[in-house]
Coordinates of C-alpha atoms in Angstrom, one line a residue:
M1 CA 0.0 0.0 0.0
P2 CA 1.5 3.4 -0.9
A3 CA 2.5 5.6 2.0
D4 CA -0.1 8.3 1.1
E5 CA -3.0 5.8 1.0
A6 CA -1.9 4.3 4.4
L7 CA -1.8 7.8 5.8
A8 CA -5.2 8.6 4.4
D9 CA -6.7 5.5 6.1
L10 CA -5.0 6.5 9.3
L11 CA -6.6 10.0 9.2
G12 CA -10.0 8.6 8.3
L13 CA -10.2 10.2 4.8
R14 CA -11.9 7.0 3.7
R15 CA -14.9 5.7 5.6
G16 CA -16.9 2.9 3.9
R17 CA -18.1 4.4 0.6
W18 CA -17.5 7.9 1.7
T19 CA -14.3 9.7 0.7
F20 CA -13.5 12.9 2.7
L21 CA -11.8 15.8 1.1
P22 CA -11.1 18.4 3.8
V23 CA -10.1 21.7 2.3
V24 CA -9.2 25.3 3.0
P25 CA -11.9 27.4 1.4
R26 CA -11.2 30.2 -1.2
R27 CA -7.7 29.1 -2.0
I28 CA -6.7 28.0 -5.5
E29 CA -4.5 25.1 -4.5
F30 CA -7.4 23.3 -2.8
A31 CA -9.8 24.1 -5.7
A32 CA -7.3 22.4 -8.1
L33 CA -6.9 19.5 -5.7
V34 CA -10.7 18.9 -5.4
R35 CA -11.2 19.1 -9.1
K36 CA -8.4 16.5 -9.8
R37 CA -9.6 14.1 -7.1
L38 CA -13.3 14.3 -8.2
C39 CA -12.4 13.8 -11.9
A40 CA -10.3 10.8 -11.0
M41 CA -12.9 9.3 -8.6
R42 CA -16.2 9.9 -10.6
P43 CA -18.4 9.6 -7.5
A44 CA -22.2 9.2 -7.6
V45 CA -22.8 11.9 -5.0
V46 CA -20.7 15.0 -4.0
A47 CA -21.6 16.4 -0.6
V48 CA -20.4 20.0 0.0
E49 CA -20.4 22.0 3.2
L50 CA -22.6 24.9 1.9
P51 CA -26.0 26.0 3.2
W52 CA -28.7 23.8 1.8
E53 CA -31.2 26.6 2.2
Y54 CA -29.4 28.6 -0.6
W55 CA -29.7 25.7 -3.1
P56 CA -31.4 27.5 -6.0
A57 CA -29.4 30.7 -5.6
L58 CA -26.1 28.8 -5.3
I59 CA -26.7 26.6 -8.4
S60 CA -27.5 29.8 -10.4
E61 CA -24.3 31.4 -9.3
V62 CA -22.2 28.3 -9.9
L63 CA -23.5 28.0 -13.5
S64 CA -22.5 31.6 -14.2
L65 CA -18.8 31.1 -13.2
P66 CA -16.2 32.4 -13.9
N67 CA -18.2 35.5 -13.1
Y68 CA -18.0 36.3 -9.4
G69 CA -21.3 36.2 -7.5
S70 CA -22.6 36.3 -3.9
I71 CA -25.6 35.2 -1.9
C72 CA -27.0 37.9 0.3
T73 CA -29.8 37.7 2.8
G74 CA -32.3 40.4 3.6
P75 CA -35.1 42.2 1.8
I76 CA -35.3 42.0 -1.9
L77 CA -35.6 45.8 -2.2
G78 CA -33.5 48.1 -0.1
E79 CA -30.0 48.2 1.2
V80 CA -27.8 45.2 0.6
K81 CA -27.0 43.2 3.7
D82 CA -23.8 41.5 4.5
P83 CA -22.9 38.6 2.0
A84 CA -23.6 35.1 3.3
V85 CA -21.6 33.2 0.6
L86 CA -19.1 34.3 -2.1
V87 CA -19.0 32.3 -5.3
E88 CA -15.5 32.5 -6.9
P89 CA -13.7 30.4 -9.5
G90 CA -10.8 29.6 -7.1
D91 CA -13.0 28.3 -4.2
A92 CA -12.8 24.6 -3.4
L93 CA -16.4 24.4 -2.2
T94 CA -17.9 26.0 -5.3
E95 CA -15.4 24.1 -7.5
A96 CA -16.8 20.8 -6.0
L97 CA -20.4 21.8 -7.1
R98 CA -19.1 22.9 -10.5
T99 CA -17.1 19.7 -11.1
A100 CA -20.0 17.6 -9.9
N101 CA -22.3 19.2 -12.5
E102 CA -19.7 18.5 -15.2
I103 CA -19.1 14.8 -14.4
G104 CA -22.8 14.0 -13.8
A105 CA -22.7 13.5 -10.0
R106 CA -25.6 14.4 -7.7
P107 CA -24.7 17.4 -5.6
E108 CA -25.8 17.6 -1.9
L109 CA -25.4 20.5 0.4
I110 CA -24.7 19.7 4.1
G111 CA -24.3 23.1 5.6
S112 CA -26.8 25.5 7.2
A113 CA -27.7 29.1 6.7
V114 CA -28.1 29.5 10.5
L115 CA -24.3 29.3 10.9
P116 CA -22.9 32.1 8.6
M117 CA -19.7 31.5 6.7
L118 CA -18.7 35.2 6.5
P119 CA -16.9 37.1 7.8
Q120 CA -14.2 34.4 7.6
S121 CA -12.7 33.6 11.0
D122 CA -10.9 30.3 10.7
F123 CA -7.1 30.1 10.5
Y124 CA -5.2 27.7 8.2
P125 CA -1.5 27.0 7.5
D126 CA -0.4 28.5 4.1
P127 CA -1.9 26.3 1.3
A128 CA 1.0 27.2 -0.9
A129 CA 2.9 24.5 1.1
L130 CA 1.0 21.9 -1.1
E131 CA 3.6 22.7 -3.8
W132 CA 6.2 20.9 -1.6
I133 CA 4.3 18.4 0.6
P134 CA 1.6 15.9 -0.2
Y135 CA -2.1 16.7 0.5
E136 CA -2.4 13.9 3.2
K137 CA 0.7 15.3 5.0
Y138 CA -0.9 18.7 5.1
V139 CA -4.1 17.3 6.6
E140 CA -2.1 15.3 9.1
L141 CA -0.2 18.4 10.3
Y142 CA -3.4 20.3 10.7
F143 CA -5.0 17.3 12.5
L144 CA -2.2 17.1 15.0
N145 CA -2.6 20.7 16.2
P146 CA -5.9 22.2 15.0
P147 CA -6.2 26.0 15.7
P148 CA -9.3 27.2 17.5
S149 CA -12.3 27.6 15.2
P150 CA -15.5 29.4 16.4
Q151 CA -18.8 27.5 15.5
A152 CA -16.9 24.5 14.1
D153 CA -18.7 22.2 16.6
E154 CA -22.2 23.4 15.4
R155 CA -21.2 23.3 11.8
A156 CA -19.9 19.7 12.2
R157 CA -23.1 18.7 14.0
V158 CA -25.2 20.0 11.1
A159 CA -22.9 18.3 8.5
A160 CA -23.1 15.0 10.3
T161 CA -26.9 15.1 10.5
R162 CA -27.2 15.8 6.8
L163 CA -24.6 13.1 5.9
L164 CA -26.5 10.4 7.9
K165 CA -29.6 11.0 5.8
L166 CA -27.7 10.3 2.5
D167 CA -27.7 6.9 0.8
P168 CA -24.8 4.9 2.6
E169 CA -24.4 2.6 -0.4
A170 CA -23.7 5.4 -2.9
E171 CA -20.1 6.3 -3.7
T172 CA -19.9 9.7 -2.1
A173 CA -17.2 12.4 -2.0
V174 CA -17.5 14.7 1.0
V175 CA -15.9 18.2 0.6
V176 CA -15.8 20.0 4.0
T177 CA -13.6 22.5 5.6
L178 CA -10.7 21.3 7.8
P179 CA -12.1 22.4 11.2
V180 CA -15.4 20.5 10.5
F181 CA -13.5 17.4 9.3
V182 CA -11.5 17.2 12.6
R183 CA -14.8 17.0 14.6
L184 CA -16.9 15.1 12.1
H185 CA -15.6 11.6 12.8
T186 CA -16.6 11.6 16.4
L187 CA -20.1 12.7 15.5
L188 CA -20.5 10.1 12.7
A189 CA -19.3 7.3 15.0
G190 CA -22.3 8.0 17.3
G191 CA -24.6 7.4 14.3
Q192 CA -27.5 9.5 15.7
A193 CA -28.8 12.4 13.7
S194 CA -29.7 15.5 15.7
E195 CA -32.4 18.0 14.9
E196 CA -31.6 20.4 12.1
P197 CA -31.8 24.1 13.0
A198 CA -34.6 26.0 11.4
W199 CA -33.8 29.1 9.2
R200 CA -36.4 31.7 8.3
G201 CA -35.3 34.2 5.8
S202 CA -34.8 34.9 2.2
A203 CA -31.8 34.8 0.0
R204 CA -31.0 36.5 -3.3
N205 CA -28.2 36.5 -5.9
L206 CA -26.1 39.5 -6.4
R207 CA -23.4 40.0 -9.0
V208 CA -20.2 41.4 -7.4
A209 CA -18.9 44.6 -8.9
A210 CA -15.5 44.2 -10.5
S211 CA -14.2 47.3 -8.7
C212 CA -14.4 45.6 -5.3
L213 CA -12.9 42.2 -6.1
G214 CA -9.5 43.3 -4.9
D215 CA -10.9 44.0 -1.4
I216 CA -13.0 40.9 -0.9
C217 CA -11.1 38.0 -2.5
E218 CA -8.8 35.8 -0.4
D219 CA -6.8 35.0 -3.6
C220 CA -6.6 37.9 -5.9
P221 CA -8.5 37.8 -9.3
Y222 CA -5.1 37.4 -11.2
L223 CA -4.4 34.1 -9.4
Q224 CA -8.0 32.9 -9.7
E225 CA -8.1 33.6 -13.5
R226 CA -4.8 31.8 -14.0
Y227 CA -6.4 28.9 -12.2
E228 CA -9.4 29.2 -14.5
D229 CA -7.1 28.9 -17.5
M230 CA -5.7 25.5 -16.1
R231 CA -9.1 23.9 -15.1
R232 CA -9.4 21.9 -18.3
Q233 CA -5.9 20.6 -18.0
L234 CA -6.6 19.4 -14.4
A235 CA -9.5 17.3 -15.7
D236 CA -7.7 15.8 -18.7
D237 CA -4.2 15.2 -17.2
P238 CA -4.0 13.2 -14.0
D239 CA -0.3 14.2 -13.6
C240 CA -1.0 17.9 -13.9
P241 CA 0.8 19.7 -11.0
L242 CA -1.1 22.0 -8.6
P243 CA -0.9 25.8 -9.1
S244 CA 2.5 27.4 -8.2
R245 CA 1.5 30.5 -6.4
R246 CA 5.1 31.8 -6.1
R247 CA 5.7 31.4 -9.9
W248 CA 2.5 33.1 -10.8
L249 CA 3.2 36.0 -8.5
A250 CA 6.7 36.4 -10.0
E251 CA 5.1 36.6 -13.5
L252 CA 2.7 39.2 -12.1
W253 CA 5.7 41.2 -10.9
R254 CA 7.3 41.0 -14.4
E255 CA 4.2 42.1 -16.1
A256 CA 4.0 45.1 -13.8
E257 CA 7.6 46.0 -14.6
T258 CA 6.7 46.0 -18.3
N259 CA 3.7 48.3 -17.8
Y260 CA 5.7 50.5 -15.4
R261 CA 8.3 51.0 -18.2
A262 CA 5.7 51.8 -20.8
I263 CA 3.4 54.0 -18.8
Y264 CA 5.7 55.9 -16.4
R265 CA 9.1 55.4 -18.2
G266 CA 10.5 53.9 -15.1
E267 CA 13.2 51.2 -14.9
L268 CA 13.9 48.9 -12.0
A269 CA 17.6 48.6 -11.1
P270 CA 19.0 45.2 -10.1
W271 CA 19.6 46.4 -6.5
Q272 CA 15.9 47.3 -6.3
R273 CA 14.9 43.7 -7.3
R274 CA 17.3 42.3 -4.7
Q275 CA 16.0 44.6 -2.0
A276 CA 12.4 43.8 -2.9
S277 CA 13.2 40.1 -2.7
R278 CA 14.7 40.4 0.8
F279 CA 11.7 42.6 1.9
L280 CA 9.3 40.0 0.7
E281 CA 11.2 37.2 2.4
R282 CA 10.9 39.0 5.7
L283 CA 7.2 39.8 5.2
V284 CA 6.5 36.1 4.5
R285 CA 8.5 34.9 7.5
F286 CA 6.7 37.4 9.7
D287 CA 3.3 36.1 8.6
G288 CA 4.4 32.5 9.1
A289 CA 3.6 31.7 5.4
V290 CA 5.6 30.2 2.6
A291 CA 4.5 32.5 -0.3
P292 CA 3.7 36.2 -0.3
S293 CA 0.2 37.7 -0.8
L294 CA -0.7 40.4 -3.2
F295 CA -0.7 42.8 -0.3
D296 CA 2.9 41.9 0.5
L297 CA 3.9 42.5 -3.2
V298 CA 2.2 45.9 -3.2
A299 CA 3.9 46.9 0.2
A300 CA 7.3 45.8 -1.1
A301 CA 6.9 47.6 -4.4
R302 CA 5.9 50.8 -2.6
G303 CA 8.7 50.6 -0.1
V304 CA 11.5 49.8 -2.6
V305 CA 10.4 51.5 -5.8
D306 CA 7.5 54.0 -5.7
D307 CA 3.7 54.4 -5.5
N308 CA 3.3 54.2 -9.3
F309 CA 4.9 50.7 -9.5
A310 CA 2.9 49.5 -6.4
Y311 CA -0.3 50.8 -8.1
E312 CA 0.5 48.9 -11.3
I313 CA 0.9 45.6 -9.3
W314 CA -2.4 46.3 -7.5
R315 CA -4.2 47.1 -10.8
L316 CA -2.9 44.0 -12.6
G317 CA -3.6 41.7 -9.6
T318 CA -7.2 42.9 -9.1
S319 CA -8.4 43.5 -12.6
P320 CA -10.5 40.5 -13.8
R321 CA -10.5 39.5 -17.5
Y322 CA -13.4 37.1 -17.4
H323 CA -15.8 38.8 -15.0
I324 CA -18.4 41.1 -16.6
D325 CA -20.6 43.6 -14.6
R326 CA -24.3 43.5 -15.3
P327 CA -25.3 46.2 -17.7
D328 CA -28.3 47.1 -15.6
G329 CA -26.0 48.3 -12.8
D330 CA -27.3 45.7 -10.3
N331 CA -23.8 45.0 -9.0
A332 CA -22.9 44.7 -5.3
E333 CA -20.1 47.0 -4.0
L334 CA -18.9 44.9 -1.0
R335 CA -16.3 46.0 1.5
A336 CA -13.4 44.1 3.0
E337 CA -14.9 44.5 6.5
Q338 CA -17.9 42.5 5.4
V339 CA -15.8 39.5 4.4
F340 CA -12.8 39.5 6.8
L341 CA -12.5 40.0 10.5
N342 CA -9.1 41.7 10.3
T343 CA -8.1 44.0 7.5
R344 CA -5.1 46.1 6.6
R345 CA -5.1 49.3 4.5
L346 CA -2.3 50.8 2.3
R347 CA -2.8 54.2 0.6
L348 CA -1.3 54.6 -2.9
R349 CA -0.9 57.9 -4.7
Q350 CA -0.2 57.8 -8.4
R351 CA 2.2 60.6 -9.5
Y352 CA 2.0 61.9 -13.0
E353 CA 4.0 64.6 -14.7
R354 CA 1.7 67.6 -14.2
E355 CA 1.1 69.9 -17.2
K356 CA 1.3 73.0 -14.9
R357 CA 4.8 72.2 -13.7
R358 CA 6.4 72.0 -17.2
A359 CA 9.1 74.6 -17.9
A360 CA 7.2 75.7 -21.0
P361 CA 3.9 74.7 -22.5
R362 CA 4.2 72.0 -25.1
A363 CA 2.8 74.3 -27.8
W364 CA 5.8 76.5 -27.5
K365 CA 8.2 73.8 -28.6
R366 CA 7.1 71.3 -31.2
R367 CA 9.0 68.1 -32.0
P368 CA 10.0 68.0 -35.7
A369 CA 8.7 65.1 -37.7
R370 CA 10.8 62.0 -37.6
D371 CA 12.8 61.4 -40.8
V372 CA 15.6 58.9 -40.1
R373 CA 16.4 58.3 -43.7
G374 CA 16.8 62.0 -44.4
W375 CA 18.8 62.6 -41.3
A376 CA 21.2 59.8 -42.2
A377 CA 21.8 61.3 -45.6
Q378 CA 23.0 64.5 -43.9
L379 CA 25.8 62.9 -41.8
D380 CA 29.2 64.2 -43.0
G381 CA 31.4 62.2 -40.5
D382 CA 34.2 64.9 -40.4
A383 CA 34.0 65.5 -36.6
I384 CA 32.1 64.9 -33.5
C385 CA 31.3 67.0 -30.5
S386 CA 29.1 66.9 -27.4
Y387 CA 25.8 68.7 -26.5
P388 CA 26.8 71.6 -24.1
P389 CA 23.8 71.3 -21.7
E390 CA 24.7 67.7 -21.1
D391 CA 28.3 68.7 -20.4
I392 CA 27.2 71.0 -17.6
V393 CA 25.1 68.2 -16.0
I394 CA 27.9 65.7 -16.1
E395 CA 30.6 68.1 -14.8
D396 CA 28.3 69.0 -11.9
Y397 CA 27.9 65.3 -11.1
G398 CA 31.7 64.8 -11.3
R399 CA 32.2 67.5 -8.7
F400 CA 29.5 65.9 -6.5
L401 CA 31.4 62.5 -6.7
R402 CA 34.7 64.1 -5.8
Q403 CA 33.1 65.8 -2.7
K404 CA 31.4 62.6 -1.7
A405 CA 34.7 60.7 -1.9
K406 CA 36.4 63.2 0.4
T407 CA 33.5 63.0 2.9
M408 CA 33.8 59.2 2.9
L409 CA 37.5 59.4 3.5
G410 CA 36.9 61.8 6.4
E411 CA 34.3 59.5 8.0
E412 CA 36.7 56.5 7.7
R413 CA 39.4 58.4 9.5
S414 CA 37.2 59.9 12.3
R415 CA 37.2 58.5 15.8
V416 CA 34.7 58.8 18.7
E417 CA 35.7 58.8 22.3
P418 CA 34.1 59.8 25.7
F419 CA 34.3 63.5 26.6
T420 CA 37.1 64.3 29.0
T421 CA 38.6 67.8 28.6
S422 CA 37.8 68.9 25.0
V423 CA 34.8 68.6 22.7
L424 CA 37.3 68.1 19.8
D425 CA 35.3 68.5 16.5
G426 CA 31.9 68.4 18.2
I427 CA 29.6 66.2 20.3
D428 CA 28.6 62.9 18.6
L429 CA 24.9 62.8 19.3
R430 CA 24.3 59.4 17.7
E431 CA 26.9 57.7 19.9
T432 CA 25.8 59.6 23.0
I433 CA 22.2 58.5 22.5
R434 CA 23.2 55.0 21.7
R435 CA 25.1 54.8 25.0
W436 CA 22.7 56.9 27.0
H437 CA 22.7 54.3 29.8
E438 CA 26.4 55.2 30.6
G439 CA 25.5 58.7 31.5
R440 CA 28.3 60.5 29.6
L441 CA 28.9 62.5 26.4
Y442 CA 30.8 61.2 23.4
V443 CA 32.8 63.5 21.1
R444 CA 34.1 63.0 17.6
E445 CA 37.4 63.9 16.1
T446 CA 37.8 64.0 12.3
E447 CA 41.3 63.6 10.9
R448 CA 42.2 66.0 8.0
V449 CA 42.3 64.2 4.7
S450 CA 45.5 65.1 2.7
G451 CA 45.2 65.6 -1.0
D452 CA 42.1 66.1 -3.2
A453 CA 40.1 63.9 -5.5
G454 CA 41.1 64.1 -9.1
A455 CA 40.0 61.7 -11.9
V456 CA 36.6 60.1 -11.8
V457 CA 35.6 56.8 -13.3
V458 CA 31.9 55.8 -13.4
I459 CA 31.0 52.2 -14.6
F460 CA 27.4 51.5 -15.3
D461 CA 28.0 48.1 -17.0
E462 CA 31.2 46.1 -17.2
D463 CA 30.2 45.1 -20.8
R464 CA 31.2 41.5 -20.7
D465 CA 28.8 40.9 -23.6
N466 CA 30.2 43.7 -25.8
R467 CA 26.9 45.7 -25.8
Y468 CA 28.9 49.0 -25.8
P469 CA 31.3 48.8 -28.8
W470 CA 31.7 52.6 -29.4
L471 CA 35.1 53.6 -27.9
T472 CA 35.9 57.3 -27.8
T473 CA 38.3 59.8 -26.2
W474 CA 37.5 63.5 -26.5
L475 CA 39.0 66.7 -25.0
G476 CA 37.4 69.5 -23.0
E477 CA 36.8 72.7 -24.9
H478 CA 37.5 75.1 -22.0
S479 CA 39.1 75.2 -18.6
N480 CA 36.0 73.9 -16.7
E481 CA 35.3 71.0 -19.0
S482 CA 37.0 67.6 -18.4
D483 CA 38.7 65.4 -20.9
M484 CA 36.7 62.2 -21.3
A485 CA 37.2 58.6 -22.4
F486 CA 34.2 56.4 -22.6
Y487 CA 32.5 53.3 -24.1
S488 CA 28.9 53.5 -25.2
T489 CA 26.3 52.2 -27.7
P490 CA 26.9 53.5 -31.3
P491 CA 25.2 57.0 -31.3
F492 CA 24.6 57.2 -35.0
E493 CA 22.6 54.0 -35.1
N494 CA 20.0 55.9 -33.1
L495 CA 19.5 59.2 -34.9
V496 CA 17.2 61.8 -33.2
G497 CA 17.8 64.6 -35.6
P498 CA 20.0 65.6 -38.6
G499 CA 23.6 64.7 -37.5
I500 CA 22.5 64.1 -33.9
G501 CA 22.9 60.6 -32.4
R502 CA 21.7 59.3 -29.1
A503 CA 23.8 56.8 -27.1
E504 CA 24.0 55.2 -23.7
Y505 CA 27.2 55.2 -21.6
G506 CA 28.6 51.8 -20.4
G507 CA 31.3 53.7 -18.5
F508 CA 33.4 56.9 -18.7
L509 CA 36.5 58.6 -17.3
M510 CA 36.7 62.3 -16.5
T511 CA 39.9 64.1 -15.7
L512 CA 41.0 67.8 -15.3
P513 CA 42.7 70.0 -16.5
P514 CA 41.6 69.5 -20.1
G515 CA 43.7 69.0 -23.2
R516 CA 46.0 66.3 -21.9
L517 CA 44.2 63.0 -22.5
M518 CA 45.6 60.8 -25.3
D519 CA 43.6 58.0 -27.0
V520 CA 43.0 55.7 -24.0
W521 CA 41.7 52.8 -26.2
S522 CA 44.8 52.5 -28.3
D523 CA 47.4 53.2 -25.7
P524 CA 49.7 50.1 -25.4
D525 CA 50.5 51.0 -21.7
Y526 CA 47.1 49.7 -20.8
D527 CA 47.0 46.5 -22.9
F528 CA 47.2 44.2 -19.9
A529 CA 43.8 45.4 -18.7
E530 CA 41.2 42.6 -19.1
T531 CA 38.1 44.7 -19.4
K532 CA 37.1 48.2 -20.5
P533 CA 36.5 49.4 -16.9
E534 CA 40.1 48.3 -16.0
R535 CA 41.5 50.3 -19.0
L536 CA 39.7 53.4 -17.8
L537 CA 40.9 52.9 -14.3
L538 CA 44.5 52.6 -15.4
A539 CA 44.2 55.8 -17.4
A540 CA 42.6 57.5 -14.4
L541 CA 45.6 56.5 -12.2
D542 CA 48.0 57.6 -14.9
Y543 CA 46.4 61.0 -15.7
S544 CA 45.1 62.1 -12.3
L545 CA 47.0 65.1 -10.8
E546 CA 45.5 64.6 -7.4
R547 CA 46.1 61.8 -4.9
H548 CA 42.6 60.3 -4.8
V549 CA 40.9 58.6 -7.8
V550 CA 37.2 58.1 -7.5
Y551 CA 35.9 54.8 -8.9
V552 CA 32.1 54.2 -9.1
G553 CA 30.9 50.8 -10.2
P554 CA 28.8 47.8 -9.4
R555 CA 31.7 46.1 -7.7
P556 CA 35.2 47.2 -6.5
P557 CA 38.3 46.8 -8.8
R558 CA 40.6 43.9 -8.3
A559 CA 43.2 44.0 -5.6
I560 CA 46.1 44.4 -8.0
F561 CA 44.8 47.9 -9.0
R562 CA 45.3 49.1 -5.4
Q563 CA 48.9 47.9 -5.6
I564 CA 49.4 49.8 -8.9
A565 CA 47.8 52.9 -7.4
A566 CA 50.2 52.7 -4.4
R567 CA 53.2 52.6 -6.8
L568 CA 51.9 55.7 -8.5
A569 CA 51.3 57.4 -5.2
R570 CA 47.6 57.3 -5.8
Q571 CA 44.6 55.9 -3.8
I572 CA 41.4 54.5 -5.2
V573 CA 38.2 55.6 -3.4
Y574 CA 35.5 53.1 -4.3
I575 CA 31.8 54.2 -4.2
P576 CA 29.2 51.4 -4.8
L577 CA 26.9 52.2 -7.7
G578 CA 23.9 51.2 -5.5
A579 CA 24.8 54.0 -3.0
L580 CA 23.9 56.7 -5.6
S581 CA 20.5 57.9 -6.7
P582 CA 19.2 55.7 -9.5
E583 CA 17.2 58.5 -10.9
K584 CA 20.2 60.7 -11.2
L585 CA 22.3 57.9 -12.7
R586 CA 19.5 57.3 -15.3
R587 CA 19.7 60.9 -16.4
I588 CA 23.4 61.2 -16.8
R589 CA 23.7 57.9 -18.6
V590 CA 22.3 59.2 -21.8
L591 CA 24.4 61.4 -24.1
H592 CA 23.9 62.9 -27.5
V593 CA 26.7 63.2 -30.1
L594 CA 26.7 65.8 -32.8
D595 CA 28.6 65.4 -36.1
S596 CA 29.8 69.1 -36.2
H597 CA 29.7 72.2 -34.1
E598 CA 27.1 73.8 -36.4
R599 CA 24.6 71.2 -35.2
R600 CA 24.6 72.9 -31.8
R601 CA 22.5 75.7 -33.1
T602 CA 19.6 73.4 -34.0
A603 CA 20.1 70.5 -31.6
S604 CA 17.7 71.9 -28.9
R605 CA 14.8 71.4 -31.4
Y606 CA 15.5 67.6 -31.5
I607 CA 16.8 66.8 -28.0
W608 CA 14.0 66.5 -25.4

């Protein structure tokens, strides 16, 4: 006997001609499992723990799936009362009725409307664990230590009474929630049916509005519709795996990145993806789960990227493709408080570029019509030069990096000590507060840094795949403009105007004073460099007139370059690329190359 079957018998999942399928309601993993088991078993009867008093209304809603519906109690006219049952594509209980209808089994309802199912109050271990452990093991772990469940005893008593009235000779699949299953065996062993509670009221169907699905669904509409796409495969293929929640949420994240790039022109840096991954891991661990929820994804996106990206994840995760609102407007706008006992809220604010904050109305500057073939015909190829407004921006950023390097060196050489006779360079408030329990002040002394920062090397991409083949060295045109050597994408393969090409830096070197830099890329002194960043760094050490050379990159240079710098009486100050503003880096990374100085008079019309 296989281990899973032995464990199923031990747990009581098989009792005579009854097969029990205890489930977690409203979770896609259990909906898929119920569908697979029912299609494999083909039972004559499927008993489901849903209120038998709602029979006509429930069947109507199940037949209209994948549209989301609800059963509400109260007057037919007037204000909508709290929902009694939600009918969703990814719910195991409604999936049992839906599959029973497809395979020709007789459905039976063994719940009661006297015991409301909403708001949902039961606690379950994360169903995403079914991706790694068998279903029977999950039930065993729940069975060994079941959490408290209000009204589970009453619900189990009603289910046992209804089950004892069914035909004991018919092959029956019983789909109940886990808390009811834990108590059901004891009641069935007694074999005595109790009196069923009487319910007096009326129920009616209400189509749920698409705008509120994100608030009331346990599994977001994105996951439920991915499950809807794989329903047929679950029936046809016995080896079809259960849904992978983590993989589907990762695909949702990637779709949101694509939309974020197209709508807001935003780009996620690799460090932001790593930071979001660590953030999600901590959120999942804090909740005691194995996979994040849509709320966790939105919180991580907002914390690591911005509100626009978080909103795009929320919009994708809660926008149904299959659900259609009724055209007569009779759609219920439900709130999260009506469905869940505990809720959390997160406010998102989309930020668009406002028309009133533009430097000049768009009508004052019109973009010329795009004519790439005509622009290419006007290239003369005699000379190249830069676009002066971009020179100003990159020189400012170079000065910022030199100042930042000096600040880092000063902080590295500072020391903190308890106050005795002198405050030195000032009181260190952070250290004083951190050691407040000692009852004394701490002062800081910052050692003077000798020498200044000279050449600056910024590496965006180490270019191991040769994506930046354009190698150039050009000289500054006045005393405040640096000589530069850089590698980039070919600018004249992306024309934005006549004789004006747009490129993207892979990395660059800046050094002052101008007029000294030879062609770095053909200099034989640097031939032992293994990569383009190493060649730029060697040139920076060679040409820098100051002691400190600033190196910005995704990772520090090899140790041998520190030895070379020491021989040349230079010191490399490394600044991690992730420590700088990604928005600022994105702006300085783009450059425009003009094919002559005359182009500068018309370049502002084509460069936006």
